[in-house]
PDB file of C-alpha atoms in Angstrom:
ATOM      1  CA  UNK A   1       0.000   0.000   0.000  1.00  0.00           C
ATOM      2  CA  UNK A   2       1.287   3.149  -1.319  1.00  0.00           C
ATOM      3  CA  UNK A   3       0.802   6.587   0.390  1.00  0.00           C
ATOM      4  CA  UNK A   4       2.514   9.985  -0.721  1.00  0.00           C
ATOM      5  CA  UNK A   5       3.110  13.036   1.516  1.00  0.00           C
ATOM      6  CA  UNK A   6       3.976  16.293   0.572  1.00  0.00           C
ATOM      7  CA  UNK A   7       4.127  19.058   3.279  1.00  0.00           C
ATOM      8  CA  UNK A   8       5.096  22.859   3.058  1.00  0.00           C
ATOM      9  CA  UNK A   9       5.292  25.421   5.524  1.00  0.00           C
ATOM     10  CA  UNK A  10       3.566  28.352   5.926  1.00  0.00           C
ATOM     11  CA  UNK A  11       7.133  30.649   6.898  1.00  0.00           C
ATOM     12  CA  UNK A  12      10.332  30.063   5.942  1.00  0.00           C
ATOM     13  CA  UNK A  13      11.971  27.936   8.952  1.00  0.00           C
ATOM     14  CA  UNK A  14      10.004  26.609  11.545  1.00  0.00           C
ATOM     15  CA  UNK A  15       7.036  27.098  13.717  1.00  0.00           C
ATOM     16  CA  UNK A  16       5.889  28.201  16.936  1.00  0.00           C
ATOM     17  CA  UNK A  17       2.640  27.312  19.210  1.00  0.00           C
ATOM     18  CA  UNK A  18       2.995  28.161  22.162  1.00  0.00           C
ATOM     19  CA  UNK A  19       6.495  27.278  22.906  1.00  0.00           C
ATOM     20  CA  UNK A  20       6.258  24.085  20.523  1.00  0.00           C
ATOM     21  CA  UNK A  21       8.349  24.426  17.623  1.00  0.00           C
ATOM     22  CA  UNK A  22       6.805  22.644  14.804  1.00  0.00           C
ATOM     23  CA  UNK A  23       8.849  21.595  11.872  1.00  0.00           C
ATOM     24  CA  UNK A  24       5.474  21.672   9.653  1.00  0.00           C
ATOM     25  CA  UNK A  25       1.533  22.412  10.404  1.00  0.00           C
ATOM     26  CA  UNK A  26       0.400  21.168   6.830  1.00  0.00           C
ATOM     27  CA  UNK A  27       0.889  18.128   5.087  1.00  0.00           C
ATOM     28  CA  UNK A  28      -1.113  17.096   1.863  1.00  0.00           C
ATOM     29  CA  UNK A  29      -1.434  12.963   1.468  1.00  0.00           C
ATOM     30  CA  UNK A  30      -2.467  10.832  -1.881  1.00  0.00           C
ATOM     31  CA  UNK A  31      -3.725   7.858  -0.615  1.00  0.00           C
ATOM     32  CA  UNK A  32      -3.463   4.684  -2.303  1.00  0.00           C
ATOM     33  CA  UNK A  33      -6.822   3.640  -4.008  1.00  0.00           C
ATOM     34  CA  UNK A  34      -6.900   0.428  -1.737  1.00  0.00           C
ATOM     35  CA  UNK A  35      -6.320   2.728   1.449  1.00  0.00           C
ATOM     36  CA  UNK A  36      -8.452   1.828   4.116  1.00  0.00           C
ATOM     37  CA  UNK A  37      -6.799   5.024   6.800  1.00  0.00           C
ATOM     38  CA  UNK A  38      -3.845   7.328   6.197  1.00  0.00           C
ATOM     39  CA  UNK A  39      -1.581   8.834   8.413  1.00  0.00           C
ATOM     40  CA  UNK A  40      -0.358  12.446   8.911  1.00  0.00           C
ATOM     41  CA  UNK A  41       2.839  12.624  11.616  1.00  0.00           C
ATOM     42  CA  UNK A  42       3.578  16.581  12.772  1.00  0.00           C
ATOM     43  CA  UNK A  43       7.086  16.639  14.718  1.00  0.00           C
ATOM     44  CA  UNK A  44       7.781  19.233  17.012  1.00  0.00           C
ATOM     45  CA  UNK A  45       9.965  20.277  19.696  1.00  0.00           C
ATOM     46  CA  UNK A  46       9.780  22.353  23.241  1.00  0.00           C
ATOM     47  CA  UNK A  47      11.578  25.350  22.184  1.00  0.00           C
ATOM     48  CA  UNK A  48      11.549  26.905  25.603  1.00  0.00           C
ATOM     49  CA  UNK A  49      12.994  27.253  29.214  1.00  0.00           C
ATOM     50  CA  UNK A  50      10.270  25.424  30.826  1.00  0.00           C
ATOM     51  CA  UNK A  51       7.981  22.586  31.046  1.00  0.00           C
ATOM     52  CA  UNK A  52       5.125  22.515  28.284  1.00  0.00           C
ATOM     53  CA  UNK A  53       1.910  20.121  28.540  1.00  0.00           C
ATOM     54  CA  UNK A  54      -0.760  19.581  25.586  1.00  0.00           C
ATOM     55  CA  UNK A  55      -3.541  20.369  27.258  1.00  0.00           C
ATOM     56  CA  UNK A  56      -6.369  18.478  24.527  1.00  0.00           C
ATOM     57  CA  UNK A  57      -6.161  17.514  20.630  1.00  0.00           C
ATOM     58  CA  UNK A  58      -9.375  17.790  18.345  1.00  0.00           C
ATOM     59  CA  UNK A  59      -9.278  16.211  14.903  1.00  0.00           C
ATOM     60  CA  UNK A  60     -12.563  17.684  14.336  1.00  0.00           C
ATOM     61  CA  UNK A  61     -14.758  14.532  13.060  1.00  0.00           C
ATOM     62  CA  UNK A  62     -14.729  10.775  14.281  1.00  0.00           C
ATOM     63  CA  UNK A  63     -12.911   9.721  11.025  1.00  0.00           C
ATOM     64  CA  UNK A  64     -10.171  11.546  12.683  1.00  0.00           C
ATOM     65  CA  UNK A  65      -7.846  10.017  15.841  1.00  0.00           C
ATOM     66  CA  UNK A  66      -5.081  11.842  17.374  1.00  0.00           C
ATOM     67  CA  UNK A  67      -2.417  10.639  19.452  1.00  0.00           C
ATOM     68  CA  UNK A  68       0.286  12.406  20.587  1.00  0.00           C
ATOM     69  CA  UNK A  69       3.742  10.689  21.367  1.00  0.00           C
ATOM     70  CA  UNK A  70       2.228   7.459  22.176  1.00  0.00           C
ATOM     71  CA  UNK A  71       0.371   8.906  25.116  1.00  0.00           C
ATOM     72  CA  UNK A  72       2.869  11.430  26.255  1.00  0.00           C
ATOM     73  CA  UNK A  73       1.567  14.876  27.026  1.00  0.00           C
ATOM     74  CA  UNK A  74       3.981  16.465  28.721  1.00  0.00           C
ATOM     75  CA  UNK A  75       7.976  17.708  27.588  1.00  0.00           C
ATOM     76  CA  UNK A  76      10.832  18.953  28.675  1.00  0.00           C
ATOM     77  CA  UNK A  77      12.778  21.996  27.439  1.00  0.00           C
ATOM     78  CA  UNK A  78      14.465  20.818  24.354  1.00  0.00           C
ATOM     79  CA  UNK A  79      12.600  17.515  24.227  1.00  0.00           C
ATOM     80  CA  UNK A  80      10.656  16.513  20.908  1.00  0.00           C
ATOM     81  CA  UNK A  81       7.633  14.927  20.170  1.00  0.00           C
ATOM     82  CA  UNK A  82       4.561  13.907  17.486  1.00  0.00           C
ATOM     83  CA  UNK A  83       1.411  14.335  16.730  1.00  0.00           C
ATOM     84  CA  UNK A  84      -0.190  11.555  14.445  1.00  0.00           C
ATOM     85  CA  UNK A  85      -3.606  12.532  13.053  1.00  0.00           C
ATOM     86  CA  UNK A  86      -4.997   9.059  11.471  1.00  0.00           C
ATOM     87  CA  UNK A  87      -7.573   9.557   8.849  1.00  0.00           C
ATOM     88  CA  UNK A  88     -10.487   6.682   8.206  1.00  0.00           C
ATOM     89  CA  UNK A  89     -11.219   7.170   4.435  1.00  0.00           C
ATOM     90  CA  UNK A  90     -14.370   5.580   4.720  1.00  0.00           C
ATOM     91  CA  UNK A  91     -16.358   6.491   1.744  1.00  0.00           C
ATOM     92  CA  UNK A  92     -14.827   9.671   1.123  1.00  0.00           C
ATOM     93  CA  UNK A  93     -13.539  10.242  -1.962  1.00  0.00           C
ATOM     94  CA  UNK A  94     -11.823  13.208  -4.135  1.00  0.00           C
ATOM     95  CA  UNK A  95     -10.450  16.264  -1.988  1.00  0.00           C
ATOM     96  CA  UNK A  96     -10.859  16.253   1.885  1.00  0.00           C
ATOM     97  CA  UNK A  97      -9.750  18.659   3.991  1.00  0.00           C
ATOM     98  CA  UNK A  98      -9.022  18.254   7.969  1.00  0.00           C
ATOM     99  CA  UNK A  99      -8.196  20.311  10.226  1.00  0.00           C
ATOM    100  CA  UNK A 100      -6.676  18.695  13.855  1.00  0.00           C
ATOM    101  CA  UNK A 101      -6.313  21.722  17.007  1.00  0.00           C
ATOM    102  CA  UNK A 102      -3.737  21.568  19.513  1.00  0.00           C
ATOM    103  CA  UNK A 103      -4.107  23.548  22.639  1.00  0.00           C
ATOM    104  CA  UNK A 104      -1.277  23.671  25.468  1.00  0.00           C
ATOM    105  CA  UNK A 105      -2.254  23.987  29.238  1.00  0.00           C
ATOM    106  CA  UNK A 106      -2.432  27.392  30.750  1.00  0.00           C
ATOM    107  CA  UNK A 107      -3.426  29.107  26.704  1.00  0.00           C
ATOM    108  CA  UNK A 108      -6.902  30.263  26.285  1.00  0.00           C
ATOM    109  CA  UNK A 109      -9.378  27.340  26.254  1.00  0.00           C
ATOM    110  CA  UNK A 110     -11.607  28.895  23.922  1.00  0.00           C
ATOM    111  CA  UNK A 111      -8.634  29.266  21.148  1.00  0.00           C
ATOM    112  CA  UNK A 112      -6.713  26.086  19.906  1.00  0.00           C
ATOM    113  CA  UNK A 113      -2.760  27.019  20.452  1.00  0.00           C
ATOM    114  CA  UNK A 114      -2.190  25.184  17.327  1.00  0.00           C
ATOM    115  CA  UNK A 115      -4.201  24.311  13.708  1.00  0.00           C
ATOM    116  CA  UNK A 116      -2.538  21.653  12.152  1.00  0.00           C
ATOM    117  CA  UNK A 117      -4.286  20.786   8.608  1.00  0.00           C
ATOM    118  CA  UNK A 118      -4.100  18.075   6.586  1.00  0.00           C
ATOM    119  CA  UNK A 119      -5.337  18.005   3.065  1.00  0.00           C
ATOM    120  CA  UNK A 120      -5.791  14.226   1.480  1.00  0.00           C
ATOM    121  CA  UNK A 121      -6.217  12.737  -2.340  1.00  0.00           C
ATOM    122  CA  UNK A 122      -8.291  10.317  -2.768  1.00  0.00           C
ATOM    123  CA  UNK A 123      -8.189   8.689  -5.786  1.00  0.00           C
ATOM    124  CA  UNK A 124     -11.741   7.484  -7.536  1.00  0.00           C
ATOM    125  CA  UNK A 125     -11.606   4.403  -8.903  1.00  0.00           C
ATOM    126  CA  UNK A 126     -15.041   4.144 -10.182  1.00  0.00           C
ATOM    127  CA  UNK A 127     -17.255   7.663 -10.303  1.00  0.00           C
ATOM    128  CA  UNK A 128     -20.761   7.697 -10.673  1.00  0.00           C
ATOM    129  CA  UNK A 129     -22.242  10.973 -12.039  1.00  0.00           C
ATOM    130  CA  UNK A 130     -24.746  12.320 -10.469  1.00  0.00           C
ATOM    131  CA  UNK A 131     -25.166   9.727  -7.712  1.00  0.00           C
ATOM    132  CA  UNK A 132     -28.488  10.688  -7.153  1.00  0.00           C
ATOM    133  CA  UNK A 133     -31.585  11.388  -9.266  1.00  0.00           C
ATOM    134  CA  UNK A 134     -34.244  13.288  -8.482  1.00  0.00           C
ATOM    135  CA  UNK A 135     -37.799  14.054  -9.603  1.00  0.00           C
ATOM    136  CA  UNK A 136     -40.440  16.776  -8.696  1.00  0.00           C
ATOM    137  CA  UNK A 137     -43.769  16.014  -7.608  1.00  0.00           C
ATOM    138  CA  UNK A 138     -45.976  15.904  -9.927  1.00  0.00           C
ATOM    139  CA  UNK A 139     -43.289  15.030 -13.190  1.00  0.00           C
ATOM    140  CA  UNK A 140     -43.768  12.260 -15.690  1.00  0.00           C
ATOM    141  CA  UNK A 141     -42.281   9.143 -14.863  1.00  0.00           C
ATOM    142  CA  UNK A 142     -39.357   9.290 -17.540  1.00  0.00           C
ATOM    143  CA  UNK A 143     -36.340   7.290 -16.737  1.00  0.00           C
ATOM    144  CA  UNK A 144     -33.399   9.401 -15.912  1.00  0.00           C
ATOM    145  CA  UNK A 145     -29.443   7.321 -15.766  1.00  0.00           C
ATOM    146  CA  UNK A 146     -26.331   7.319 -13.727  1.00  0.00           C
ATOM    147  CA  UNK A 147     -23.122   7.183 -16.105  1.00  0.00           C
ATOM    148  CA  UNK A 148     -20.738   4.815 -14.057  1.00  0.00           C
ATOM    149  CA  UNK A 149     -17.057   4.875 -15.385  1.00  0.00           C
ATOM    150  CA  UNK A 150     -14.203   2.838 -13.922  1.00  0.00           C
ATOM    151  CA  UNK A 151     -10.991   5.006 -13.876  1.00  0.00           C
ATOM    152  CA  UNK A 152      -8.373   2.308 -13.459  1.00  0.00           C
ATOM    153  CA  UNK A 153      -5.939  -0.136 -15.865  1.00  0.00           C
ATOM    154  CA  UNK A 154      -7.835  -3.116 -15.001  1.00  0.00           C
ATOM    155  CA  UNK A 155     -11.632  -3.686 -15.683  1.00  0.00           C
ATOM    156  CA  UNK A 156     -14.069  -3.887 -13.050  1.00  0.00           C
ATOM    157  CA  UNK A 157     -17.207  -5.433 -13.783  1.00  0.00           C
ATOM    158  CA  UNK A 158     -21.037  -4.749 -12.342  1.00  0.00           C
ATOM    159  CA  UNK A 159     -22.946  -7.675 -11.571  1.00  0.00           C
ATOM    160  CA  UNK A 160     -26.262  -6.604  -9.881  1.00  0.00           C
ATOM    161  CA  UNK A 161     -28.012  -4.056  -8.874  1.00  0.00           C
ATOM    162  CA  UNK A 162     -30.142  -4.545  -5.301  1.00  0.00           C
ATOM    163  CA  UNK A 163     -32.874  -1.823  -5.178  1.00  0.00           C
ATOM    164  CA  UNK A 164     -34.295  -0.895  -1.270  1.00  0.00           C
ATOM    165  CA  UNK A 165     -37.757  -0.299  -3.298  1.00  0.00           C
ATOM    166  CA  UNK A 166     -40.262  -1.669  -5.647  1.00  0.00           C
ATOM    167  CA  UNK A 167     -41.361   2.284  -6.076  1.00  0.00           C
ATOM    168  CA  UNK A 168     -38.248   2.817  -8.892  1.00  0.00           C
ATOM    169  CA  UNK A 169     -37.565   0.334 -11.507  1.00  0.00           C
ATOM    170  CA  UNK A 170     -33.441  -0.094 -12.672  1.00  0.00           C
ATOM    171  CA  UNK A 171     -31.914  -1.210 -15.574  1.00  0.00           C
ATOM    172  CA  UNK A 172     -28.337  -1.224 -15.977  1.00  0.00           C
ATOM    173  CA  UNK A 173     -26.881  -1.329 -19.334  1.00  0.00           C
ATOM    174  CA  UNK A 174     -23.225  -2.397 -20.123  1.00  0.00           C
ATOM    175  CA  UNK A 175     -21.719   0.876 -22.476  1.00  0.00           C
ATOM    176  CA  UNK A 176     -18.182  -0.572 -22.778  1.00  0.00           C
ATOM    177  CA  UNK A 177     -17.428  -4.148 -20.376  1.00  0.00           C
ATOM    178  CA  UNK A 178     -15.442  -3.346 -17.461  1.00  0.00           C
ATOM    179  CA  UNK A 179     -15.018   0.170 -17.849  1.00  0.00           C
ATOM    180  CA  UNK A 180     -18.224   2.520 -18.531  1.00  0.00           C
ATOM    181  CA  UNK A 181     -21.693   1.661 -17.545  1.00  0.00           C
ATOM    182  CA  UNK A 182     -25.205   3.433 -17.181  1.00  0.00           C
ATOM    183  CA  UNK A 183     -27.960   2.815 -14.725  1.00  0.00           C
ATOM    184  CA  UNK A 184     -31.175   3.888 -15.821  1.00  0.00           C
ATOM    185  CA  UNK A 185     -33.956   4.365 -13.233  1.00  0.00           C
ATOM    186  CA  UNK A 186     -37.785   5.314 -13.470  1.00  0.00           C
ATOM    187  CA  UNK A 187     -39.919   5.987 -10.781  1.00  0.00           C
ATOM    188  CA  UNK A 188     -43.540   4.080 -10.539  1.00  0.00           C
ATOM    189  CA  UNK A 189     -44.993   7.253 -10.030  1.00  0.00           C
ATOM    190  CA  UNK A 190     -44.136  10.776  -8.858  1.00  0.00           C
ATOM    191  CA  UNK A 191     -47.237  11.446  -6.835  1.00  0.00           C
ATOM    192  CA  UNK A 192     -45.800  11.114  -3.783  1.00  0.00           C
ATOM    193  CA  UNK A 193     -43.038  13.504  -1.955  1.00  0.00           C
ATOM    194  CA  UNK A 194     -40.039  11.978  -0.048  1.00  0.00           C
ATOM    195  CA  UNK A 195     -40.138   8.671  -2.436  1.00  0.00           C
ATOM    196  CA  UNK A 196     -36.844   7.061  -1.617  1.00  0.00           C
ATOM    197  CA  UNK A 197     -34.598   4.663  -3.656  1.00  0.00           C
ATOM    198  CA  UNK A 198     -31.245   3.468  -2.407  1.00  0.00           C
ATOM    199  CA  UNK A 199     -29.665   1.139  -5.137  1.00  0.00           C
ATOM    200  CA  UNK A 200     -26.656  -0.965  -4.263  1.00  0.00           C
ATOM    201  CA  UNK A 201     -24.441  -2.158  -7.286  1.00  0.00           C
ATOM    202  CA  UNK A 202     -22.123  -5.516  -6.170  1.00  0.00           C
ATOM    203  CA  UNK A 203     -18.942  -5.254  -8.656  1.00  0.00           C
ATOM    204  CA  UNK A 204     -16.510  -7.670  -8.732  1.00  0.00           C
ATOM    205  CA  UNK A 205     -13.514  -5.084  -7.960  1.00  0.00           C
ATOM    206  CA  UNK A 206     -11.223  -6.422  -5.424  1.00  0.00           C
ATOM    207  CA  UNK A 207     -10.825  -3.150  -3.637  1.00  0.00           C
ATOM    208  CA  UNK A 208     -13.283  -3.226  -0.182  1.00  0.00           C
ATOM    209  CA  UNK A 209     -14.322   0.159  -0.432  1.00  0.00           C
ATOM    210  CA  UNK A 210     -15.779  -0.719  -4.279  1.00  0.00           C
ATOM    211  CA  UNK A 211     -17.010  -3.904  -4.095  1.00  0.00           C
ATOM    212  CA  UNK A 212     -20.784  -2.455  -2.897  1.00  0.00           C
ATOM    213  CA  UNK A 213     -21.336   0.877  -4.474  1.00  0.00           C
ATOM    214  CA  UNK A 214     -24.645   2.776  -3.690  1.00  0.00           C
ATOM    215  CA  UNK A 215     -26.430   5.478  -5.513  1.00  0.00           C
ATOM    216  CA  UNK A 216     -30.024   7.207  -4.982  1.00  0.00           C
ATOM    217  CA  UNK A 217     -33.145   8.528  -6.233  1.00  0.00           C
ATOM    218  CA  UNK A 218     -35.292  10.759  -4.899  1.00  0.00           C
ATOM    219  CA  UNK A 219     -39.415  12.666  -5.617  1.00  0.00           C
ATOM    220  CA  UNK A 220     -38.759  15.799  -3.746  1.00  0.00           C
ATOM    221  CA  UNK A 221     -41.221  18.731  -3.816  1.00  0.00           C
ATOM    222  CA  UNK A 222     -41.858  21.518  -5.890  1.00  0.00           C
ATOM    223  CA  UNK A 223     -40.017  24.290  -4.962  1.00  0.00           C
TER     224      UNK A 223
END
């Protein structure tokens, strides 16, 4: 599994929070398509004459932990340590940005001491455009389709499509095998508001996070 980091810094040299010196406070991450989690590692070091204690980190979502130093909180003048923000990919996908806060004991509670941000890549293997349709109250029940393109050297195939529904009918039709598809979908009827279909597509990709992919349609009101 393949991850690359690049990292900049927002001032020439280093940075300070609080009497932490941190070598970096961004790093940017491409994560491997397979990537389950990636990791993000900010070094610093107590740049002052005294003791210096983190206080509380916040990475801002539960896709985010945050440990710092293996449990260590508190160092010495001159003593060095990391913070490693670990990022559950989930079903995120294309840009993501995340920010994890820092603060130090005896700073302002209200104010994080520190941002540290993290931007992450993720690549998409198979895109589905739009992944949900929608119709108005009220509209004729004309089928509307999801383009589904596979964006990777070796084919992936879709096998089925499992609808949560009898109230949409699917159809999906093969455009070119293993690497472009279309799902077309058409409601029963549009009469009723908040109509709900949740379509899950088994592929035979050996990647977890694309075996099952899911797309939607909705009847929403008129606005």
């Amino acid at each position: 599994m393949k991850v690359v980091i690049g990292s900049w810094l927002f001032l020439a040299g280093t940075l300070f929070a609080g009497g932490l010196k941190f070598t970096e406070t961004s790093k940017e991450i491409t994560a491997d398509p397979a990537a389950r989690s990636v990791t993000a590692e900010f070094d610093f070091t107590n740049d002052t004459q005294h003791p210096v204690t983190i206080e509380k980190t916040d990475g801002g979502c539960s896709c985010v932990s945050v440990k710092v130093s293996d449990g260590k909180t508190q160092f010495s003048p001159g003593e060095s340590g990391k913070i490693q923000a670990v990022f559950d990919i989930g079903n995120f996908s294309g840009e993501v940005d995340k920010p994890v806060k820092v603060w130090l004991k005896g700073e302002d509670v209200d104010v994080a001491t520190q941002t540290l941000k993290i931007h992450i890549n993720i690549p998409v293997l198979i895109s589905m455009e739009p992944k949900t349709l929608k119709w108005t109250v009220g509209d004729k029940t004309s089928s509307k389709t999801i383009k589904i393109a596979v964006h990777d050297d070796k084919p992936v195939h879709l096998d089925a499509v499992k609808s949560s529904t009898n109230a949409f009918t699917t159809n999906l039709k093969t455009i070119k095998d293993g690497e472009e598809y279309e799902l077309e979908v058409t409601p029963v009827s549009t009469e009723k508001m908040g109509t709900l279909g949740i379509f899950r597509i088994e592929t035979d990709c050996p990647m977890d996070r694309y075996k099952l992919l899911q797309a939607f349609a909705v009847i929403q009101k008129k606005s």
